XYZ file of C-alpha atoms in Angstrom:
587
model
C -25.909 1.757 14.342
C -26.173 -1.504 17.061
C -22.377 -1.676 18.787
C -21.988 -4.078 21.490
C -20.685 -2.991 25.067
C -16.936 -4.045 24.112
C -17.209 -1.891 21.567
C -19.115 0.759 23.495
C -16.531 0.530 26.431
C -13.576 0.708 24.237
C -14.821 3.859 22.440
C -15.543 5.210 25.884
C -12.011 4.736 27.117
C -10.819 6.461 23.627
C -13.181 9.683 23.970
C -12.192 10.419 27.423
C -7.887 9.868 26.572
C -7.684 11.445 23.411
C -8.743 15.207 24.823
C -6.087 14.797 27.498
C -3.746 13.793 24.767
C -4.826 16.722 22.133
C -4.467 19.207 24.629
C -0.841 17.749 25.839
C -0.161 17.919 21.662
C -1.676 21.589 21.781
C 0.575 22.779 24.886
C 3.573 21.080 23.691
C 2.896 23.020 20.016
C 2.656 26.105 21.896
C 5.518 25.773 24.010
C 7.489 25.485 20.908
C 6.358 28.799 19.495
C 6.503 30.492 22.833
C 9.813 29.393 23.281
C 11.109 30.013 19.277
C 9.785 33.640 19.244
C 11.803 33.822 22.899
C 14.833 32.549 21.027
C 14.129 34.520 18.006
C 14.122 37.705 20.384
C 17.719 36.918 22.224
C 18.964 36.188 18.987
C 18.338 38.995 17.219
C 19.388 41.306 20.510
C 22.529 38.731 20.576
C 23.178 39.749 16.995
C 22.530 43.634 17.163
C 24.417 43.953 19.918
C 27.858 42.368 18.459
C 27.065 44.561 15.316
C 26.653 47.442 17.440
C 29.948 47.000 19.215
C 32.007 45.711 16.162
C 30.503 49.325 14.738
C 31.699 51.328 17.352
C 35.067 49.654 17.463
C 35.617 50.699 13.945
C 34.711 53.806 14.921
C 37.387 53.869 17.254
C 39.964 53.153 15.043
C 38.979 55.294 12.332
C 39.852 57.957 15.537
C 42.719 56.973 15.483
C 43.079 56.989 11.639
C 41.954 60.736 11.967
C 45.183 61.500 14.781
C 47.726 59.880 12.934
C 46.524 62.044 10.429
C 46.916 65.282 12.096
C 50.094 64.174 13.793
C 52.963 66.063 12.390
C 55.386 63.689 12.186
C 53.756 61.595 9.688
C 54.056 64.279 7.736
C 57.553 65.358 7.955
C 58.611 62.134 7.175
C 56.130 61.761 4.202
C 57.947 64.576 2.535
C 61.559 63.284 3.266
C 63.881 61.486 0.960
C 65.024 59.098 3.595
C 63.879 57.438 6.568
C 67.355 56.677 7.581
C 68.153 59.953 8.091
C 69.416 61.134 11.987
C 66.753 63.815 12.563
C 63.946 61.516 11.481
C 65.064 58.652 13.706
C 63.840 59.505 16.736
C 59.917 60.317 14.993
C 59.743 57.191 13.450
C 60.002 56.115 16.533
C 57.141 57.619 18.451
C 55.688 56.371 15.178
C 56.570 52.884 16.365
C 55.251 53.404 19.879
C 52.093 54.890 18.821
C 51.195 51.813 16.357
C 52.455 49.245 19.406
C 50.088 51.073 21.279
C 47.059 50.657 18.533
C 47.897 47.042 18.143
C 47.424 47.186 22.101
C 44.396 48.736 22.193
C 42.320 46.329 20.028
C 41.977 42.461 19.584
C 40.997 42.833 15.983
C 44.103 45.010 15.359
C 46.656 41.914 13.694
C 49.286 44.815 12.438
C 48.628 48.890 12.218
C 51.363 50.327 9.929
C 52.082 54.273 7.839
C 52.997 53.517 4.093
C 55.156 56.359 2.648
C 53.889 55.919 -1.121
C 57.004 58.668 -2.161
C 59.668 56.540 -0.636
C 57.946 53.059 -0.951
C 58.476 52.467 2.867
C 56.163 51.154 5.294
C 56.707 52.040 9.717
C 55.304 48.947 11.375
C 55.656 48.010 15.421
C 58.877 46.088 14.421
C 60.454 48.664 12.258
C 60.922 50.274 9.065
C 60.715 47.869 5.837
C 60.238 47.765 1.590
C 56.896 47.785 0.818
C 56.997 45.977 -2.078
C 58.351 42.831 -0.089
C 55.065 42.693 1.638
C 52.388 43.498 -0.468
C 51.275 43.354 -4.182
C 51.341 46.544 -6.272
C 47.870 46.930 -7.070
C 46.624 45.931 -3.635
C 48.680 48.591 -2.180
C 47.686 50.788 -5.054
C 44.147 49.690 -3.896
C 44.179 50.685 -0.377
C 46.181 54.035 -0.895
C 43.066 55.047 -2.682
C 40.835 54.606 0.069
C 39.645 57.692 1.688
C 36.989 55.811 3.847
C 37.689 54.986 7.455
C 34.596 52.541 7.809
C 35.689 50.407 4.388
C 37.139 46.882 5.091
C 38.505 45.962 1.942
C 39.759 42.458 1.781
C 43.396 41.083 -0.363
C 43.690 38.792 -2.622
C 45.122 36.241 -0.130
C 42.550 37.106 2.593
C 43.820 39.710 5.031
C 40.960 42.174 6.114
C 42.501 45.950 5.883
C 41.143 49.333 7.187
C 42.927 52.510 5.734
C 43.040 56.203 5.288
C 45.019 58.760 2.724
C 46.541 61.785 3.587
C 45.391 64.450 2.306
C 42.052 62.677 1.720
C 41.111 64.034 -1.327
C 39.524 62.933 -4.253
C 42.827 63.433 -6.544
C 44.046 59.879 -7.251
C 46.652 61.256 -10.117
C 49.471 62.523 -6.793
C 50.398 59.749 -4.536
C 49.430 60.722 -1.093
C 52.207 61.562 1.653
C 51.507 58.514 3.765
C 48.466 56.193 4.378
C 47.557 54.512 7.584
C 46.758 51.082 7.469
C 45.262 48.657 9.939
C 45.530 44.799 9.183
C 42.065 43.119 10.581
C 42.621 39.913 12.673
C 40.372 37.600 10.904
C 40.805 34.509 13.365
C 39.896 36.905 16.081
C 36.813 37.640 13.892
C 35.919 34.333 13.701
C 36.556 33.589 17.608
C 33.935 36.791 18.218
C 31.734 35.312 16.211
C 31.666 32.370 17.692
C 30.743 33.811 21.248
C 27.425 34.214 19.444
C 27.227 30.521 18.065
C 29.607 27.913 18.309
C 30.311 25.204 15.770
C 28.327 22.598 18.581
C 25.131 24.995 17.878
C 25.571 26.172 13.769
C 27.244 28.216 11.933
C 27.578 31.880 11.354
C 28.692 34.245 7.779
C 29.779 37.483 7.503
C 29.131 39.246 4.243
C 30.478 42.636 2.737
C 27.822 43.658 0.497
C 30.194 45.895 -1.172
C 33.636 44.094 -1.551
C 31.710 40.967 -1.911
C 33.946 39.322 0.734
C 32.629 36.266 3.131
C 33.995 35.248 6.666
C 32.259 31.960 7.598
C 32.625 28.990 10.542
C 32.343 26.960 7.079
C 34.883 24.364 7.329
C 35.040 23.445 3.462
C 33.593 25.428 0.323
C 30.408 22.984 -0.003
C 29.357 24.051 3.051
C 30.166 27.785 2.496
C 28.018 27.686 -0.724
C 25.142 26.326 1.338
C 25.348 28.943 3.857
C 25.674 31.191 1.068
C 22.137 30.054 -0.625
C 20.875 30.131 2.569
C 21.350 33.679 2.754
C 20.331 35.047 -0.688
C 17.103 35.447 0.391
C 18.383 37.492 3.573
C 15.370 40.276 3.985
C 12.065 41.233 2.967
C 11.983 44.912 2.361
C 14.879 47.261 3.868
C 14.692 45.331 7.819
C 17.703 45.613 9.119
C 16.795 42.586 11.422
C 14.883 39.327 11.239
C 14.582 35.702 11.857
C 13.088 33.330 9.676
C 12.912 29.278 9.097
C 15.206 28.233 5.555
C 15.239 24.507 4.304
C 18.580 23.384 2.123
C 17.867 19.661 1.676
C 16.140 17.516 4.120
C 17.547 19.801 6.759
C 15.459 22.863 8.148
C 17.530 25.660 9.644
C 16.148 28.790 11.846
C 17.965 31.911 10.219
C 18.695 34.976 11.617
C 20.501 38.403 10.259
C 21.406 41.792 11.052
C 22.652 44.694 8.907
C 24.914 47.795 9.106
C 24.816 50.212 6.652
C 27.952 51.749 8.201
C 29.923 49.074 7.410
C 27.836 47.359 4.768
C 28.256 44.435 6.575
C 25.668 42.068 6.953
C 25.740 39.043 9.483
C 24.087 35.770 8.802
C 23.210 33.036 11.905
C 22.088 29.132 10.717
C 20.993 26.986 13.434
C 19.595 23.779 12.572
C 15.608 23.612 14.084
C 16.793 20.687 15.567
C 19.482 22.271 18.078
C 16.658 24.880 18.780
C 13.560 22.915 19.235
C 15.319 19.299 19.579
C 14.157 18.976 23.278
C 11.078 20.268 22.748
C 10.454 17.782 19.535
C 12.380 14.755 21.821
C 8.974 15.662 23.966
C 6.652 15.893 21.140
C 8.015 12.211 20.527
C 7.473 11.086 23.833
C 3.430 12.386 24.171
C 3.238 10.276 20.791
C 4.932 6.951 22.448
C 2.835 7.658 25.446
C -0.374 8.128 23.369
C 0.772 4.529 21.441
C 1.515 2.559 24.734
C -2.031 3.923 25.947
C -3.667 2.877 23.008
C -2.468 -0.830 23.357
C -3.046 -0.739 26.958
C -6.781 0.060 26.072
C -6.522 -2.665 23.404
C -5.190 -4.802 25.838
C -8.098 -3.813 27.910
C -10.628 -4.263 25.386
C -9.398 -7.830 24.848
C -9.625 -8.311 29.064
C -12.762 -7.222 28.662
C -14.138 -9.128 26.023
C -13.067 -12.027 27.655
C -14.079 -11.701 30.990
C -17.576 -9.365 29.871
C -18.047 -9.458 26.249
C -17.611 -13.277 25.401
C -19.945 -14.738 28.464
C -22.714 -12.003 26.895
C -22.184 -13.388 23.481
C -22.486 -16.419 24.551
C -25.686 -15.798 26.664
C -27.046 -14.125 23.689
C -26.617 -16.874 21.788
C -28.001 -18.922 23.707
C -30.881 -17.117 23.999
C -31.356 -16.612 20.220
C -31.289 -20.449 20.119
C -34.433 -20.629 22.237
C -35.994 -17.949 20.360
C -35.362 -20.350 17.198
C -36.872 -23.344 19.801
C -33.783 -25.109 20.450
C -33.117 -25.130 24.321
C -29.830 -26.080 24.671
C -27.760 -25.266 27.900
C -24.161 -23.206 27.514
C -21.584 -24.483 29.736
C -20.760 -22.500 33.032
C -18.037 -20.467 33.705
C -14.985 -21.811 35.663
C -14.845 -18.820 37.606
C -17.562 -18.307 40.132
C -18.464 -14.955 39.201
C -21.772 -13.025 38.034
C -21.763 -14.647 34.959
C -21.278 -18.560 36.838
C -24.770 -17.335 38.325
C -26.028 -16.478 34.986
C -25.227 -19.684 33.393
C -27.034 -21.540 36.189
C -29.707 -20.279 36.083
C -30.087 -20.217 32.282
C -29.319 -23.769 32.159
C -32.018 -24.233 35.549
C -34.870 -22.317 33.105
C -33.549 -24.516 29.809
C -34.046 -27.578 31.425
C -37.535 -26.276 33.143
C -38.671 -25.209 29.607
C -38.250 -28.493 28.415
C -40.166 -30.491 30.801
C -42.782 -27.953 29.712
C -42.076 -28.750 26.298
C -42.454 -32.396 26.503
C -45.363 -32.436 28.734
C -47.521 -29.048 27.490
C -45.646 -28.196 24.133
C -45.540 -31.499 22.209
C -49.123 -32.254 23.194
C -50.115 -29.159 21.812
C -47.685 -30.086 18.514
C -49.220 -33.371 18.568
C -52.577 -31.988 18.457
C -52.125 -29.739 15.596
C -50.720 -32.551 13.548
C -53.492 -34.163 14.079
C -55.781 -31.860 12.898
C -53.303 -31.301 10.121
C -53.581 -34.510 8.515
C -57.396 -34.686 8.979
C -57.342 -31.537 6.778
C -55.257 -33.139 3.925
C -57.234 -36.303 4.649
C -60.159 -34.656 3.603
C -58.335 -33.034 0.431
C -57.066 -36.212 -1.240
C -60.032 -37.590 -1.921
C -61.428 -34.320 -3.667
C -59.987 -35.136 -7.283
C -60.490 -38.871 -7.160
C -64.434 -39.244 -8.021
C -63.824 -37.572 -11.527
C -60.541 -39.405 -12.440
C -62.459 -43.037 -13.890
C -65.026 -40.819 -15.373
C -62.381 -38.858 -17.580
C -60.646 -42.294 -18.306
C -63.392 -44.192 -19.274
C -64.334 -40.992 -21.549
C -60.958 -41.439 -23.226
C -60.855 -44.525 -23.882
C -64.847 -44.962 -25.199
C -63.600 -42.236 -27.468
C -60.454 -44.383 -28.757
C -58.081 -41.568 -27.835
C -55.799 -43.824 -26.417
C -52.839 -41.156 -26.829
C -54.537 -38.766 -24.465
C -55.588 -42.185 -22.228
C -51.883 -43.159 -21.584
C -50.491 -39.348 -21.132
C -53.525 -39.288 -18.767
C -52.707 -42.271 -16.908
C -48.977 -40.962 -16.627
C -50.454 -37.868 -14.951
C -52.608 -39.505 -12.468
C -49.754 -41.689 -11.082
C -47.391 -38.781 -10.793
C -50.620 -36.877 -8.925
C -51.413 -39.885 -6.617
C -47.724 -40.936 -5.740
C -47.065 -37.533 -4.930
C -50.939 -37.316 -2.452
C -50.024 -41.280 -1.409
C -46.072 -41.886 -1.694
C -44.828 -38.435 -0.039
C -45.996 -38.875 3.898
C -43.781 -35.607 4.677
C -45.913 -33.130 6.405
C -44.068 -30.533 4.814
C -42.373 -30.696 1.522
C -39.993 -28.488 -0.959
C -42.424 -25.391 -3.153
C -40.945 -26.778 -6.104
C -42.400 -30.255 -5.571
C -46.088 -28.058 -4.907
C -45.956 -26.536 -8.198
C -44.982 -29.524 -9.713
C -47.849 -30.998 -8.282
C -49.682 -27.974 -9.217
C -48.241 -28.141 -12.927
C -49.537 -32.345 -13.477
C -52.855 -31.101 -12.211
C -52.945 -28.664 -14.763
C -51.978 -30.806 -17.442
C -54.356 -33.323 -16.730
C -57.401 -30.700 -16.950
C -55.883 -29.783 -19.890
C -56.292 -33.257 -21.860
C -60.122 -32.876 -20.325
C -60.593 -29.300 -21.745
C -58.094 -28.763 -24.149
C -57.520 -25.511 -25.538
C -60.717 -23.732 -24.219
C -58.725 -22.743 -20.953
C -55.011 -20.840 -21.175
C -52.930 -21.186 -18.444
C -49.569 -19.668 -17.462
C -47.487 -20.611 -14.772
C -44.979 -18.242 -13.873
C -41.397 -20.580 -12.961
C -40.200 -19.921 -9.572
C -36.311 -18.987 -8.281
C -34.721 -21.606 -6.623
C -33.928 -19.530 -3.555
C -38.040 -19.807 -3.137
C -37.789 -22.838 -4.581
C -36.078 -25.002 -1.594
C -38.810 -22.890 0.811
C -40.596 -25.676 2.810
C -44.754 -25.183 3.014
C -47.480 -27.561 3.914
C -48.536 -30.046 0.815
C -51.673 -29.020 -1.078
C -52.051 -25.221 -1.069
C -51.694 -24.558 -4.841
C -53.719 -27.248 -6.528
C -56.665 -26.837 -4.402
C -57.213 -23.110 -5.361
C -55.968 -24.296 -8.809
C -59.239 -26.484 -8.686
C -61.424 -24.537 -7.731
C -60.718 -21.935 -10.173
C -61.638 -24.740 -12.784
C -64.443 -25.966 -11.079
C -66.156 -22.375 -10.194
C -65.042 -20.087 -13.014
C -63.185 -21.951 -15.719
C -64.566 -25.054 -16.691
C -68.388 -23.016 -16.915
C -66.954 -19.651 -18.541
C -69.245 -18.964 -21.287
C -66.289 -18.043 -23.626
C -62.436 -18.608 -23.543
C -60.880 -18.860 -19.959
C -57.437 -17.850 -18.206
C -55.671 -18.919 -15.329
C -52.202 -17.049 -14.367
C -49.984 -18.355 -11.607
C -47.578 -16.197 -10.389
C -45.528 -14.395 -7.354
C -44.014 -11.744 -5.893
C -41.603 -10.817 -3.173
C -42.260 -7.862 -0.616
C -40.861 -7.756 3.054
C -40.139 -11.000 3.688
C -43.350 -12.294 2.548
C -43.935 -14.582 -0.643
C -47.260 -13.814 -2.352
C -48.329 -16.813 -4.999
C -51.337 -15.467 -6.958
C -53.706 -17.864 -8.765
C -56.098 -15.303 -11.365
C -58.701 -16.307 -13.686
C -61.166 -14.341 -15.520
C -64.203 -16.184 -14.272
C -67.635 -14.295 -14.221
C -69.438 -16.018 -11.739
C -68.012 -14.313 -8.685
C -69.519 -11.115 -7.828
C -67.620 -8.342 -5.141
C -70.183 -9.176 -2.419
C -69.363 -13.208 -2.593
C -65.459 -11.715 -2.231
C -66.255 -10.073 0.544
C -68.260 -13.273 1.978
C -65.635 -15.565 1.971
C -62.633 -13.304 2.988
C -64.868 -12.618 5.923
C -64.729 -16.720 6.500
C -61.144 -16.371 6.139
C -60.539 -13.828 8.774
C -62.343 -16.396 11.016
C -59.698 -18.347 12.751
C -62.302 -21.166 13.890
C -62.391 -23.720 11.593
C -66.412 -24.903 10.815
C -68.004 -28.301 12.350
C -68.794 -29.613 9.067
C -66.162 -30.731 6.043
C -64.220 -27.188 4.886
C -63.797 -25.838 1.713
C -60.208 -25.634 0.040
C -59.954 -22.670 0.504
C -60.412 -22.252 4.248
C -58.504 -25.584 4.016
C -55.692 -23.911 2.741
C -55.884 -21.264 4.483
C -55.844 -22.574 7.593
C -52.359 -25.034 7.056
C -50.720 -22.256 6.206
C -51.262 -20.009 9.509
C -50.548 -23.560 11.097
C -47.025 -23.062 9.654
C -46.347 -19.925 8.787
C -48.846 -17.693 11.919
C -50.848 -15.295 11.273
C -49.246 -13.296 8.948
C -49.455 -15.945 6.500
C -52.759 -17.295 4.919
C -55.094 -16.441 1.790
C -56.554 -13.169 0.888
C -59.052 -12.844 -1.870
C -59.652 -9.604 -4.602
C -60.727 -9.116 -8.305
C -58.350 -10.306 -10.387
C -56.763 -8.638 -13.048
C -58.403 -10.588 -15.665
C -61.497 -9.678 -13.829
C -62.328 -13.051 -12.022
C -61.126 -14.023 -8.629
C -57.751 -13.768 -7.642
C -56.423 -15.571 -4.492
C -53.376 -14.406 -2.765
C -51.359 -17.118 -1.109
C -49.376 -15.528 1.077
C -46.140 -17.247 3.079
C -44.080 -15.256 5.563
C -40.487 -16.345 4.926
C -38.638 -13.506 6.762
C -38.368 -15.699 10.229
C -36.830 -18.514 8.236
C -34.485 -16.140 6.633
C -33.705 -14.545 10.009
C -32.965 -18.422 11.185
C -30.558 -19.091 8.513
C -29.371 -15.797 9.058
C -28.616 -16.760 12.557
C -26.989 -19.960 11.474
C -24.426 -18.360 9.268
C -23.449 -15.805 11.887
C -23.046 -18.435 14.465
């Protein structure tokens, strides 16, 4: 493929910015992964590690489940009538202390308290109260039951409860003596949560997988059943850690959870990718404006350069092309007195040199040729005019007077065009025409003893311009030399073909008075370019315009014919004048 330099310099300046650019795309893409597998690490550590304490503080208080259980005072006063009474004053309260000092000891500790199922009377920090006041039936029924230490069960209005039975058996039919229970701050949940995202980075849920109870940063339900959908697909296989990247929407969110079995809880992280990577992509955007703003300054470039480099070449080119065609015309100089300036001068110095040349060497030479041109037709005009009164005066002796006057129509149409038409070079068409009244005017002389054909041209070939008189001659002589004597029925074809840029007219006949050696004879006079002192045939006559013309590609060429006569290839190279025209339309 031909490019020009502009476009050569332009893809130049493209190959050698675009690896810098890939490779800032590759190290940015990297980056990102480095940096969200680093995140993905202190996230899941972040994670495992609040698990791991919010484990071991529920071990802690289960410990302290387990001494309140072995105290003895809980159990004296489970087995009393009445907490009211003087001797049990002073346990219930130590009771009191002990549970201030529970509530003490933890955040997540809202309110520890004993429930005495037998007298339906609960010891708190504040005092001694009615159960029933406080809590529904079935909920306290519910947490009586428990005999688990690790189980957060959560009420029907949201409080998170841990509690124990004594004895912890497996007999729900007897009401235990007492059970400790521990009321779960939920709002300090929340808050410790939140050390590990806050609601500026995402948002975080806690799930019970067994009491099927949430605690989310979720500040309405829609957004809790999000997170919630988010989260069904929490693990492949039984990992009890992972990170992975969840879409809900248009929105992408990096996910990441940790499990305890102890606890069956299971803790859920959603950051949007955008808080994680947001830097990173505000980056990525920026290598992308800076590859844009470097691709219009090279197309700003490119248009510097075609001005300053690319145009002036065109231009020189184009100028040269026109010389190539003949036409020396100077290009106008640069304003600016640079390389090109010097060009210009001295292209314009060598146009106006050639020229002189041209005038004084050239047209001489033209002049010349012309000459010798018209002394060529000169001596073909003549050719068809000492048989012309002959066939009239035939005509008319015989009283075919139709014939006469068609014949009389013909030979004015043959000598206006030899006499009337003083172009050197006319139209093809007009030729065949020429060619077409000749052959209508042998065929009044011979009438149906000769067939001829003449094959209609395209008028793309058509408008082609040729020297005048290279068809009917070989036309002629083909009557004269193989027709006209042919001891039976004779044919004459005219036709053409195209190959390469070079129109081939072939005149055929089936003549039998031409042997291969007398081919070979005067194709051997043909590839003589001297033309003979005396009087030329047609043929070399032809032959001879048309390398005037046309060069040396062009001319006549003689073979058997088809029909098994002569057949005479008039060839025309048309592929310069098509390159011209070419040239013209680009321009």
């Amino acid at each position: 493929m031909r490019m020009s330099i502009f476009t050569k310099l332009s893809l130049t300046f493209l190959l050698v910015l675009l690896p810098f650019y890939g490779m800032t795309l590759f190290l940015n893409l990297k980056g990102s992964q480095s940096i969200r597998s680093e995140i993905t690490h202190s996230v899941n550590s972040r994670d495992a590690f609040y698990m791991q304490n919010l484990e071991q503080e529920i071990n802690r208080l289960s410990q302290i489940f387990y001494e309140l259980l072995l105290d003895k005072d809980p159990m004296l006063i489970g087995v009393s009538d009445n907490l009211s009474a003087p001797d049990l004053q002073d346990k219930v309260k130590v009771l009191q202390k002990r549970l201030q000092l529970v509530k003490a000891s933890s955040i997540f500790v809202e309110k520890p308290m004993i429930y005495f199922p037998l007298m339906n009377r609960m010891i708190t920090p504040s005092g001694v109260s009615d159960y029933n006041k406080l809590q529904n039936p079935d909920e306290a029924d519910r947490l009586s039951r428990n005999v688990d230490p690790n189980r957060i069960v959560q009420l029907a209005d949201g409080r998170l409860f841990l509690s124990l039975r004594y004895p912890m058996n497996a007999d729900f039919e007897r009401p235990p003596l007492f059970v400790v229970m521990l009321e779960l701050s939920a709002a300090q949940l929340k808050n410790s949560l939140r050390n590990i995202v806050s609601p500026q980075q995402g948002d975080f849920l806690l799930i019970h997988t067994k009491e099927n109870w949430t605690l989310s940063s979720a500040q309405d339900e829609p957004t809790l059943q999000n997170l919630k959908s988010l989260a069904a697909d929490k693990r492949s296989g039984d990992a009890q850690a992972g990170a992975s990247s969840v879409k809900l929407g248009n929105t992408t969110y990096w996910k990441s959870y940790v499990t305890s079995d102890p606890l069956h809880l299971s803790l859920f992280v959603f950051i949007p990718d955008e808080k994680v990577l947001g830097g990173l992509r505000s980056y990525e955007k920026w290598v992308w404006v800076i590859l844009v703003v470097s691709v219009a300054a090279i197309l700003l470039l490119a248009l510097s350069l075609y001005r300053i480099i690319h145009n002036p070449l065109r231009k020189l080119v184009s100028a040269f092309r026109m010389v190539q065609q003949g036409r020396f015309i100077p290009i106008a100089e640069n304003a600016a007195r640079d390389e090109f300036h010097y060009l210009f001068a001295g292209f314009n110095r060598m146009v106006s040199q050639l020229n002189i040349l041209i005038h004084e060497v050239y047209e001489k030479e033209i002049s010349s040729q012309r000459s010798e041109l018209k002394r060529l037709q000169a001596q073909i005009n003549p050719h068809f005019l000492y048989n012309c009164f002959f066939i009239m005066g035939g005509l008319i002796k015989d009283k075919e007077y139709d014939k006469a006057y068609g014949f009389v129509h013909y030979l004015r149409d043959y000598y206006r065009f030899i006499t009337k038409n003083a172009e050197d070079h006319i139209p093809l068409r007009d030729e065949m025409h020429h060619a077409q009244t000749y052959v209508d005017i042998q065929t009044i002389c011979y009438g149906e003893r000769i067939d001829v054909e003449i094959e209609p041209l395209p008028d793309r070939l058509g408008r082609l311009l040729v020297p005048r008189l290279i068809v009917q001659p070989i036309i002629e002589n083909a009557y004269k030399y193989a027709l006209v004597c042919h001891p039976a029925h004779g044919e004459l074809w005219i036709h053409h073909k195209m190959d390469n840029g070079c129109l081939t007219i072939l005149v055929e006949d089936n003549g039998t008075g031409i042997d291969d050696a007398q081919i070979a004879t005067l194709s051997a006079q043909l590839a003589t370019r001297a033309i003979p002192r005396e009087e030329p045939t047609g043929i070399l006559n032809v032959h001879r315009r048309l390398q005037l013309m046309f060069g040396p590609d062009s001319g006549l060429t003689l073979c058997r014919s088809q029909l098994g006569g002569l057949c005479v290839m008039i060839a025309i190279s048309i592929k310069q004048q098509d390159d011209t025209e070419d040239a013209a339309c680009t321009e």
